[in-house]
CSV table of C-alpha atoms and ligand atoms in Angstrom, one decimal:
chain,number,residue,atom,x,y,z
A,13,UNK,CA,72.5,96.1,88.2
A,14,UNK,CA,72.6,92.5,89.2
A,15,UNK,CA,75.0,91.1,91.7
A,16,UNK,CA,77.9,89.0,89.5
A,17,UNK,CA,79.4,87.1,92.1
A,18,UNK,CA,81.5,87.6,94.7
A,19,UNK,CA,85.3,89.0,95.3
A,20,UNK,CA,88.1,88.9,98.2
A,21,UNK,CA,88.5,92.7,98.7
A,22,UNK,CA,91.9,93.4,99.7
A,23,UNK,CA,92.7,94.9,103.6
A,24,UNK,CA,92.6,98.3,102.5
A,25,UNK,CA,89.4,98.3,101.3
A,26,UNK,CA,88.4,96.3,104.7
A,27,UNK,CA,90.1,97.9,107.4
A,28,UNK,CA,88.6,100.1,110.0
A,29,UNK,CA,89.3,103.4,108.1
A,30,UNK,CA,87.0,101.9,105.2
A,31,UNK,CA,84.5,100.4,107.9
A,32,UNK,CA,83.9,103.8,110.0
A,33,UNK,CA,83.1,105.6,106.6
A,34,UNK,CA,80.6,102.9,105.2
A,35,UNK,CA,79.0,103.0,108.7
A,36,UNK,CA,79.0,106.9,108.4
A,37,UNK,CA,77.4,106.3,104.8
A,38,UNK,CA,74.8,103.6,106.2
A,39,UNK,CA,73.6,105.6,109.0
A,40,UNK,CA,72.7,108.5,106.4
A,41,UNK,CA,71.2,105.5,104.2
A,42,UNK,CA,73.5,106.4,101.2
A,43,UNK,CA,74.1,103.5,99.0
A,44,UNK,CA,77.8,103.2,98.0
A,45,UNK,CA,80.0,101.0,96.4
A,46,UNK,CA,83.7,100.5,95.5
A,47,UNK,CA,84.0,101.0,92.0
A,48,UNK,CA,86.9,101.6,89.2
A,49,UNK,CA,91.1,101.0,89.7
A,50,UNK,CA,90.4,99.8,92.8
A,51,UNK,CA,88.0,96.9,92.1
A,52,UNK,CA,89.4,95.7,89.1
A,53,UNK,CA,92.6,95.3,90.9
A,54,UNK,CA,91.1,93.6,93.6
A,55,UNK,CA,89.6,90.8,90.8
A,56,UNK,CA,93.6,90.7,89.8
A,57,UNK,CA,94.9,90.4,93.2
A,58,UNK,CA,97.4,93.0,92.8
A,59,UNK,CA,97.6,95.9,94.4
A,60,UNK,CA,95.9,99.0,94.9
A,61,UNK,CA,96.6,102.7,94.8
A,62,UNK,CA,93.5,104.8,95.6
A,63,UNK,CA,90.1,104.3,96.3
A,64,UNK,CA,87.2,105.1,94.6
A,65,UNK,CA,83.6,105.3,95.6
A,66,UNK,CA,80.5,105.4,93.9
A,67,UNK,CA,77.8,107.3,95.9
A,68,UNK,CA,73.9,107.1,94.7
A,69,UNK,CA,73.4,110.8,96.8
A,70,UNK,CA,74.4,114.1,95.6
A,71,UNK,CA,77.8,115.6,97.3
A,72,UNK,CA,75.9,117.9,99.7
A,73,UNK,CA,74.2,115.1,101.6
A,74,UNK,CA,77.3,112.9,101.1
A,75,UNK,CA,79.2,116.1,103.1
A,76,UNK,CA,76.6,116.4,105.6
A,77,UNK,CA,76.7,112.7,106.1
A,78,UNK,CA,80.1,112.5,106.4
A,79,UNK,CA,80.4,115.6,108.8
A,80,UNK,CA,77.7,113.7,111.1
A,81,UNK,CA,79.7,111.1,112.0
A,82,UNK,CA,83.1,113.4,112.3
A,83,UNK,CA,84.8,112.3,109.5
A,84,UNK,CA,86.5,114.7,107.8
A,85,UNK,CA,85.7,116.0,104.4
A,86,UNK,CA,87.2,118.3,101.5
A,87,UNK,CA,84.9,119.1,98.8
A,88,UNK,CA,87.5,118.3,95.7
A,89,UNK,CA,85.2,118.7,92.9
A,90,UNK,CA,81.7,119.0,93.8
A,91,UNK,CA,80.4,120.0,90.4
A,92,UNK,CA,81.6,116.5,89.4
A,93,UNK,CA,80.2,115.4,92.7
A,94,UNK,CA,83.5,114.4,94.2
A,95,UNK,CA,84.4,114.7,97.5
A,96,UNK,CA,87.3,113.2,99.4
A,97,UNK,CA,86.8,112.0,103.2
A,98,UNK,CA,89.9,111.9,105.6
A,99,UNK,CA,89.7,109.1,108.0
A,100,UNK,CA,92.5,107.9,110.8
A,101,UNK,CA,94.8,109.7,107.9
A,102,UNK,CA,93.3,108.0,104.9
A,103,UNK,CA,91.7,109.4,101.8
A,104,UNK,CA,88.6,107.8,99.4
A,105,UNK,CA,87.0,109.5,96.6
A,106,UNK,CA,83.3,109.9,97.1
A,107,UNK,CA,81.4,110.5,94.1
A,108,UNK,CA,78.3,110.8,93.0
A,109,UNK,CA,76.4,108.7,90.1
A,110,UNK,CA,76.2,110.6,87.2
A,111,UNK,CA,76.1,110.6,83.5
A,112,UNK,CA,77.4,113.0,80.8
A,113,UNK,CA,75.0,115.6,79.4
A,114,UNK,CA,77.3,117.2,77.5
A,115,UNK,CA,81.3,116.6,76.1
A,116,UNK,CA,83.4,118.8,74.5
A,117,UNK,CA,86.0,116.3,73.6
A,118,UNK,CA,87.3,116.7,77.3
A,119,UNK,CA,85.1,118.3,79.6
A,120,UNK,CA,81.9,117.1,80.2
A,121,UNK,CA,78.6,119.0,81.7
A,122,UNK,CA,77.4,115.6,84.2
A,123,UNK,CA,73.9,115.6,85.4
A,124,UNK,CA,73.4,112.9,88.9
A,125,UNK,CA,71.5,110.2,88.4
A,126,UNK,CA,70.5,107.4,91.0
A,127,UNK,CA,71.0,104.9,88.4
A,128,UNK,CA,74.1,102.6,88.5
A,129,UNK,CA,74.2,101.4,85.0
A,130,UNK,CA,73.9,104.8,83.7
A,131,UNK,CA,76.9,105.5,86.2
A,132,UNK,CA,78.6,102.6,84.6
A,133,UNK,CA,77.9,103.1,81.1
A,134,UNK,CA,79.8,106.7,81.4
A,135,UNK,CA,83.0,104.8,81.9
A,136,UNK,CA,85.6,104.2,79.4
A,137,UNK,CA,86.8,100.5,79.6
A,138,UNK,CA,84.7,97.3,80.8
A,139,UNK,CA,87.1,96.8,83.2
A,140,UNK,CA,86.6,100.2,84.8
A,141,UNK,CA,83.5,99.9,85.3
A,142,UNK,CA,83.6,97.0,87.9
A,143,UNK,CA,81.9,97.7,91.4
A,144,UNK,CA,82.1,96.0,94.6
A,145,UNK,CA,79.5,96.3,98.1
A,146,UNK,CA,81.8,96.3,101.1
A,147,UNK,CA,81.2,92.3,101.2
A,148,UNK,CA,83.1,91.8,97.9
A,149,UNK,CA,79.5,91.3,96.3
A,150,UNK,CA,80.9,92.2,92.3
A,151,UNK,CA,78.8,93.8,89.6
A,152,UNK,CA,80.2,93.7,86.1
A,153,UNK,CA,77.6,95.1,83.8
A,154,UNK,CA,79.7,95.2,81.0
A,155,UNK,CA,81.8,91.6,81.2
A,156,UNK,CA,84.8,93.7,82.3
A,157,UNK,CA,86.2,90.6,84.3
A,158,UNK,CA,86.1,88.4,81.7
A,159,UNK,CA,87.7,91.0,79.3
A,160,UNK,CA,90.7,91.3,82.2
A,161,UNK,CA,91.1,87.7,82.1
A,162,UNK,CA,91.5,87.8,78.3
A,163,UNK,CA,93.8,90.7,78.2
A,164,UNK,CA,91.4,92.7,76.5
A,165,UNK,CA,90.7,96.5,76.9
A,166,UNK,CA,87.4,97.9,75.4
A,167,UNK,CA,85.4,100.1,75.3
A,168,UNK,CA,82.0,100.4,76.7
A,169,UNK,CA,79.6,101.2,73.8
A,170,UNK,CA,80.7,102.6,70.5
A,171,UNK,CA,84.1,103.5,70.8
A,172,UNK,CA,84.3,106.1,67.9
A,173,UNK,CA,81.2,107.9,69.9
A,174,UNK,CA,83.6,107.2,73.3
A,175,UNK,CA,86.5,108.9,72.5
A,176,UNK,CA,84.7,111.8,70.7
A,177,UNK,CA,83.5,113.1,73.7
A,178,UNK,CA,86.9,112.4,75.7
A,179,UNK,CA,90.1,112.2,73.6
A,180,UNK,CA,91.9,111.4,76.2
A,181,UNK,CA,90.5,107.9,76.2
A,182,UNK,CA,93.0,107.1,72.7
A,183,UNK,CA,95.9,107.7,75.4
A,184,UNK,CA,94.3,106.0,78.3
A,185,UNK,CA,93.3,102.9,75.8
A,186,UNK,CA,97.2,102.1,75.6
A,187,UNK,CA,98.0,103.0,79.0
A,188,UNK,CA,96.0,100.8,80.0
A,189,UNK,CA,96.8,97.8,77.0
A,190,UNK,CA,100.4,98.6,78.8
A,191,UNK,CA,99.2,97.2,81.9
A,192,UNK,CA,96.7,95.0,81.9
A,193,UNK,CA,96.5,94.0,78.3
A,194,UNK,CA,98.2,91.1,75.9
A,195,UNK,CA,98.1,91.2,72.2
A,196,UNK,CA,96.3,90.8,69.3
A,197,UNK,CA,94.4,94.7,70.7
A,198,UNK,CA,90.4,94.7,70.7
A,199,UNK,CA,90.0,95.4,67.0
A,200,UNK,CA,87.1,97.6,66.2
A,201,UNK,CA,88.3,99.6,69.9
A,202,UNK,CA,92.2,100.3,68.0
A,203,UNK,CA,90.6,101.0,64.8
A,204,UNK,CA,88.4,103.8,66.4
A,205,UNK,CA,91.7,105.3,68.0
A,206,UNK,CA,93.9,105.1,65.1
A,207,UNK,CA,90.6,106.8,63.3
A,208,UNK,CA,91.1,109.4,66.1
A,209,UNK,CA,95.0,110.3,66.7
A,210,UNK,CA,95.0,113.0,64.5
A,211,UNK,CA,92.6,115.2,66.5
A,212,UNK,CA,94.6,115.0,70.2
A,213,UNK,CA,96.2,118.5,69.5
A,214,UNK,CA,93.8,119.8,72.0
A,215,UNK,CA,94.5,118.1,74.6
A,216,UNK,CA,97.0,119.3,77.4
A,217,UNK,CA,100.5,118.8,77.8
A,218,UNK,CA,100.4,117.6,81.7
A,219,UNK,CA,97.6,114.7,80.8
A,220,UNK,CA,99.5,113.7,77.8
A,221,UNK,CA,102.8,113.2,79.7
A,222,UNK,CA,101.0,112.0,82.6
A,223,UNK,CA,99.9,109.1,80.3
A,224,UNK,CA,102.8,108.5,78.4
A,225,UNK,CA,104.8,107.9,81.7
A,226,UNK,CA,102.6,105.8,83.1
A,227,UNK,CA,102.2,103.6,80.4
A,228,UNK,CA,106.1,103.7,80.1
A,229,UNK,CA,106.2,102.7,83.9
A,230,UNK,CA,104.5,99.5,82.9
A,231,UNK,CA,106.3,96.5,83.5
A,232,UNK,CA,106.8,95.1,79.8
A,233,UNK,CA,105.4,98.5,77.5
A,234,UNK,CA,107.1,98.2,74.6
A,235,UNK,CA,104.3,96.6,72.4
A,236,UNK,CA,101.6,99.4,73.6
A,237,UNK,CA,103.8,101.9,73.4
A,238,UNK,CA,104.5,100.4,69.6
A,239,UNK,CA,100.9,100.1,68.7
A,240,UNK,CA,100.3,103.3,70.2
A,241,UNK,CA,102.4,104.8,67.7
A,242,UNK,CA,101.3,103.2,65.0
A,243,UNK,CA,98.2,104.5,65.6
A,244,UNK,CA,99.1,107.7,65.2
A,245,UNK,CA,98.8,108.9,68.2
A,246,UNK,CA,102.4,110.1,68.9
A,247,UNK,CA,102.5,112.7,66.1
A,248,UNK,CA,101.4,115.1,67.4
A,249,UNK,CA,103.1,114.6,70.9
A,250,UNK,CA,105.8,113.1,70.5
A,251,UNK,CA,107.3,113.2,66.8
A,252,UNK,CA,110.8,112.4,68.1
A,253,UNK,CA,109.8,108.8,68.7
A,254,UNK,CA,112.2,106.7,67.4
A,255,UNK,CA,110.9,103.0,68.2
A,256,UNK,CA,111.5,100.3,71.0
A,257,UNK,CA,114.7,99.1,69.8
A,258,UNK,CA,116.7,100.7,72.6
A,259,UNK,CA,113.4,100.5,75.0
A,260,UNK,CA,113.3,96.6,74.7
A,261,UNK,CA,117.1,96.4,76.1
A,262,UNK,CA,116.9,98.5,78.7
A,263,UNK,CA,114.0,96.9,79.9
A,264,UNK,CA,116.2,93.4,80.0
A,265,UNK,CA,118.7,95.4,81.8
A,266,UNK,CA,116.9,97.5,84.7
A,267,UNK,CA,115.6,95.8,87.6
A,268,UNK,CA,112.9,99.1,88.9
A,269,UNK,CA,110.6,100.6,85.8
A,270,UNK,CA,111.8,104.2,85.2
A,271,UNK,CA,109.1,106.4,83.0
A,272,UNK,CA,111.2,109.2,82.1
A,273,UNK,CA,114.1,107.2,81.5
A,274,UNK,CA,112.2,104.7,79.1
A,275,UNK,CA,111.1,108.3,77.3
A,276,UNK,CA,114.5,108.9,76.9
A,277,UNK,CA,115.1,105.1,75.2
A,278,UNK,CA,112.7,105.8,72.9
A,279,UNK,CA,113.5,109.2,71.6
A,280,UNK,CA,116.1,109.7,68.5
A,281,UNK,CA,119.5,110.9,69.4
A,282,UNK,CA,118.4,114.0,68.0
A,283,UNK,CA,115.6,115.0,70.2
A,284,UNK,CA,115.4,118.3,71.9
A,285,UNK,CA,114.7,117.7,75.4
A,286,UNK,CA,114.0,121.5,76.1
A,287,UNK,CA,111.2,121.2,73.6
A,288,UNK,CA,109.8,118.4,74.6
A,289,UNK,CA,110.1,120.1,78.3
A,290,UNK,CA,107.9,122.6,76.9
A,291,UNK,CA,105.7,120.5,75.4
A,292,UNK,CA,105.0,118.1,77.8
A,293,UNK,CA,104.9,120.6,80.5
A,294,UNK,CA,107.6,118.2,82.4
A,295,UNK,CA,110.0,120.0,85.6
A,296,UNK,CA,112.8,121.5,84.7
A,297,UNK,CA,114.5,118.7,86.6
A,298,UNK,CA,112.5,116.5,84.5
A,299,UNK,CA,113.5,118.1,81.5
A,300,UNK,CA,117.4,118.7,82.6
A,301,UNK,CA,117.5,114.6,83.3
A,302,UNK,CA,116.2,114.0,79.7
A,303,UNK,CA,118.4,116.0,78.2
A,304,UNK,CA,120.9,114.4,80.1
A,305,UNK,CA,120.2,110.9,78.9
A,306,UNK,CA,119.5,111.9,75.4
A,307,UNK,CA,122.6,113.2,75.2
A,308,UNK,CA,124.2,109.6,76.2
A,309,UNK,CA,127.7,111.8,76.5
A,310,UNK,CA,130.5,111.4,77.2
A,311,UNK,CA,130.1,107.6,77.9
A,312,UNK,CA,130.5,105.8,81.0
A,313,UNK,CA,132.4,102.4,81.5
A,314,UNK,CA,135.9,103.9,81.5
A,315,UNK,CA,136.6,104.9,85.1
A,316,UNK,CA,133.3,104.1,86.9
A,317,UNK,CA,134.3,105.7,89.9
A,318,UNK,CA,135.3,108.9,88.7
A,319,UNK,CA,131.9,108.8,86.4
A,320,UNK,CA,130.4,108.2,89.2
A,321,UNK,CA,131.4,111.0,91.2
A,322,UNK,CA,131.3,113.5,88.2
A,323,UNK,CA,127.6,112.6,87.0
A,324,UNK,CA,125.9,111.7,90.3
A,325,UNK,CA,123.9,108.8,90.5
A,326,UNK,CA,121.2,109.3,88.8
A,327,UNK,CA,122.6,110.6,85.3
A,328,UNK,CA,125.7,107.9,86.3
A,329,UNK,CA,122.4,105.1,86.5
A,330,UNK,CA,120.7,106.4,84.0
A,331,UNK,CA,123.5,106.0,81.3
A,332,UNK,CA,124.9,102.6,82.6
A,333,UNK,CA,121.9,101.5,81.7
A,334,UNK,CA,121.3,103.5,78.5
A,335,UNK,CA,124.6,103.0,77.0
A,336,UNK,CA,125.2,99.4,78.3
A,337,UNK,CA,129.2,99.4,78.3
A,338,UNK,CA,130.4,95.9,78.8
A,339,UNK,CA,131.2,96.3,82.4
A,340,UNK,CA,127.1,97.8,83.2
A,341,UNK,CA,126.5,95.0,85.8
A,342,UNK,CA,129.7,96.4,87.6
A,343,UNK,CA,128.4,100.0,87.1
A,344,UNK,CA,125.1,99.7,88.4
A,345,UNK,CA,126.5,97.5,91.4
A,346,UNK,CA,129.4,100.2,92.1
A,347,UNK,CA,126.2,102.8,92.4
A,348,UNK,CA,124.5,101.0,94.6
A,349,UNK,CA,127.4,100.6,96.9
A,350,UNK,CA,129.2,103.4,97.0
A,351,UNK,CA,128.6,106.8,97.6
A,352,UNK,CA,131.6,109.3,95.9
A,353,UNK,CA,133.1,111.0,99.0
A,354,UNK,CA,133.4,115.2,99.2
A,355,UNK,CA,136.6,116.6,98.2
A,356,UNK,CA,138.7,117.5,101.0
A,357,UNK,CA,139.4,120.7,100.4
A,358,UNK,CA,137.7,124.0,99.6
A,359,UNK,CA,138.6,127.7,98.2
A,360,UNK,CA,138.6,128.8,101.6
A,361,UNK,CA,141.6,126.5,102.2
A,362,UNK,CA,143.2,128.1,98.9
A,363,UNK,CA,142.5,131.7,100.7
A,364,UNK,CA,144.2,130.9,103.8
A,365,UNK,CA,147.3,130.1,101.4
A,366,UNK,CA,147.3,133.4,100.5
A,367,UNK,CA,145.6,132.9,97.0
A,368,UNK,CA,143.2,136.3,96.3
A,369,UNK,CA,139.8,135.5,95.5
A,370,UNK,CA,139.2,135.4,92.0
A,371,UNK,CA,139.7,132.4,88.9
A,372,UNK,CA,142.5,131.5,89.8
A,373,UNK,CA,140.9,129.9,92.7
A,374,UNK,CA,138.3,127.8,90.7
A,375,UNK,CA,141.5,126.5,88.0
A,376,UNK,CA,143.4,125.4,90.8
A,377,UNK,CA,140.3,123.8,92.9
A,378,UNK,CA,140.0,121.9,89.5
A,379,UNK,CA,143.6,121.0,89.1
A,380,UNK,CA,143.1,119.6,93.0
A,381,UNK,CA,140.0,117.7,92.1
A,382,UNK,CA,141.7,115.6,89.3
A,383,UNK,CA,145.0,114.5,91.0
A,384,UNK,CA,142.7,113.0,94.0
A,385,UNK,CA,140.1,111.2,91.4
A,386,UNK,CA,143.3,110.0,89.4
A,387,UNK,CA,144.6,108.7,93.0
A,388,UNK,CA,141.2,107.3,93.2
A,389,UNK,CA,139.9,109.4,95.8
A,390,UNK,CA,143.0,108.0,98.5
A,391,UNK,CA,144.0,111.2,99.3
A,392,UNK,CA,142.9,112.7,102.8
A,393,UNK,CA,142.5,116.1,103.5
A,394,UNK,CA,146.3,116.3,105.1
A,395,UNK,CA,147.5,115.3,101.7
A,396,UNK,CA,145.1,117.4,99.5
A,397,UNK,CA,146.2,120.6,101.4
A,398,UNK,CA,149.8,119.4,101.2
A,399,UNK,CA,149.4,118.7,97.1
A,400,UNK,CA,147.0,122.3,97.2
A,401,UNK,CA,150.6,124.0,98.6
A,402,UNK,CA,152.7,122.7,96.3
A,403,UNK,CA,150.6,123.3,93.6
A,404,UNK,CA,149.5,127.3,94.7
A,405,UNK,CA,153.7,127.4,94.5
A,406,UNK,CA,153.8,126.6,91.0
A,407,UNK,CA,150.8,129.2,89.5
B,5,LIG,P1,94.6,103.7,88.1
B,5,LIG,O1,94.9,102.5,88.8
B,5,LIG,O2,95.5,104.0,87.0
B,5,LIG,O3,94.3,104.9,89.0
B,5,LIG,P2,91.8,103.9,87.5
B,5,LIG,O4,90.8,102.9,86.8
B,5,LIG,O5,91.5,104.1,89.0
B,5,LIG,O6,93.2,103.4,87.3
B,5,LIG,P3,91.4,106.7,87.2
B,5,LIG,O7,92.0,107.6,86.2
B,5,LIG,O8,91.8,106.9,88.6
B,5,LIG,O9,91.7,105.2,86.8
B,5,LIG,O10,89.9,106.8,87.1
B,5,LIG,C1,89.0,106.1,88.0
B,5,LIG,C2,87.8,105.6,87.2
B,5,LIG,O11,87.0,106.7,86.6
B,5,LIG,C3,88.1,104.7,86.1
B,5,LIG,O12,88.2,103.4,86.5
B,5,LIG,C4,87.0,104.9,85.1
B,5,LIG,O13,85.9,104.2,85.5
B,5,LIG,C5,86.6,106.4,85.3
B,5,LIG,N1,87.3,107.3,84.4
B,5,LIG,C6,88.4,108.0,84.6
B,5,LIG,N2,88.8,108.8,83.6
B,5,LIG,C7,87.8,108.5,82.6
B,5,LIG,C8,87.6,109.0,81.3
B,5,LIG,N3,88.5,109.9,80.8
B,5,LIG,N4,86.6,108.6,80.7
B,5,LIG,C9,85.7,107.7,81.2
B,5,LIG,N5,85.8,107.2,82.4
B,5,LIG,C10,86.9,107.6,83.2
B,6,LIG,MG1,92.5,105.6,90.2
């Protein structure tokens, strides 16, 4: 692969952690180089998550290596020929060239190679297959940078053969369209999706919401998530989609990108969030919050401080900014200053009373809890045991 000019790397990928474990690498002689998210952010300037390294030795010698120079080392996958190295409390994935000998659709059989365009051409977008020497010297086999600057994502090689042996690729072709893309799509590499949404059944549940909600937590999605469906290739996941109407204004209206919650904007009214749950293999917490903003009931706007209090802050957020009352500025300002106090008093205070344990506890608790949010939460814990009396009286 010849060199294609040269990059700033970013500190991360310069800092002493990344330093001791090239010099760990160099004193084995193992060839390495950056490669994947991690370059082709570094081309954009914008920031990084993890790091990936491309390693031209196979992950035994890569351990040994690494295990030389007292770095630690976990081996993660090393039938893929991944490893991750620890150093001063930072991770990099090490792995070995390779190429794929066999696919299934998802899996593949990889044999090593020492041969970085082979390494490269196993890739799924040009983009991601962009690798950097520790110098910032680039390599770009496949014009990946100047399909970045264009705003195009595309496929290396035939992309009908591509996503055959990885189906997954149709869902990571709009992720990442979502982020680093601009319309019109790459033409013949949408047509080969569309051609291949009706086979993603196999896939599972976790990748396919894994995707989803990180191409949701994009910062404008709405197109890719669009052309994504009119692929195709929400039918089978996601047949509840209901378009980007609501999407599109609650993107205008929240200032930090929310995946599930942008889910939830795109769903119809009648979606089953306990399906989808199942489905998408989500958390029940996950699933509970969906279900929650799905439901977009009872609305918020009237009392915000007793909504507040009642819904918590997320669900209280989440519907603000859902449902869009008139007063959703005040709302989400209100949430972000104020926390609902505790109420003052407890059952134990309606025992010492006298009260026996039992209902009639819980109805008169309740009874206690809406005078003080009709008085606004005023009342201190003097006056709720005082109104708690006079109300235990009366039952
Ligand atoms: P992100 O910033 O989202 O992590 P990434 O490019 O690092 O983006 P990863 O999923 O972490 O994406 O994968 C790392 C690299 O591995 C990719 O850049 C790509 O070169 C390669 N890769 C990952 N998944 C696939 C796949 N399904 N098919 C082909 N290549 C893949
Ligand atoms: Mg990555």
């Amino acid at each position: 692969m010849k060199p294609a000019g040269r990059i700033d790397l970013p500190d991360r990928m310069r800092d002493p952690a990344a330093a001791r474990l090239f010099a760990a690498l160099d004193a084995a002689g193992i060839a390495a180089r950056f490669v994947g998210g991690c370059v082709r952010n570094a081309v954009l300037g914008s920031g990084i998550d993890d790091i990936d390294i491309a390693v031209r030795k196979p992950p035994e010698t890569v351990m040994l290596a690494l295990r030389a120079a007292k770095l630690k080392v976990i081996p993660t996958g090393l039938k893929h020929g991944t490893v991750t190295a620890v150093v001063d409390g930072r991770t990099f994935e090490l792995t070995t060239l390779r190429r794929d000998v066999e696919t299934d659709g998802r899996h593949a059989v990889v044999a090593f190679t020492d041969d970085w365009l082979e390494d490269a051409s196993r890739r799924d977008f040009t983009f991601n297959a962009l690798y950097a020497d520790r110098d910032g010297t680039l390599y770009d086999p496949f014009e990946g940078r100047a399909d970045l600057a264009r705003h195009k994502v595309r496929f290396i090689g035939d992309p009908d053969l591509r996503i055959a042996e990885d189906r997954l690729r149709v869902l990571r072709f709009f992720r990442f369209h979502a982020w680093y893309g601009a319309p019109p799509l790459d033409g013949p590499s949408y047509a080969a999706c569309a051609r291949h949404s009706g086979a993603l059944g196999n896939l599972s549940g976790e990748r396919v919401a894994k995707e989803v909600l990180r191409l949701l937590a994009a910062p404008d999605p709405a197109d890719a998530i669009e052309a994504m469906a009119d692929a195709g290739a929400l039918d089978h996941w996601l047949p509840e989609y209901d378009g980007t109407k609501l999407l599109r204004a609650l993107i205008a209206r929240e200032t930090a990108p929310d995946g599930l919650r942008r889910l939830a904007a795109v769903l119809e009214g009648t979606a089953d969030a306990t399906a989808i749950g199942k489905r998408l293999k989500l958390s029940t917490q996950q699933a509970l919050r969906l279900d929650l903003m799905i439901a977009r009931e009872p609305p918020v706007g009237v009392n915000l401080r007793a909504e507040l209090y009642r819904l918590g802050k997320t669900v209280f957020v989440d519907r603000a900014l859902l449902q869009a009352p008139d007063n959703w500025q005040e709302a989400l300002k209100l949430a972000d200053e104020w926390t609902p106090p505790e109420l003052p008093v407890s059952g134990a205070d309606a025992l010492k009373l006298g009260l026996k344990p039992g209902p009639k506890v819980g109805v008169l608790l309740d009874q206690i809890e809406r005078w003080w949010i009709a008085g606004d939460f005023a009342a201190d814990r003097d006056s709720c045991l005082a109104e708690l009396e006079r109300l235990a009286k009366h039952t």
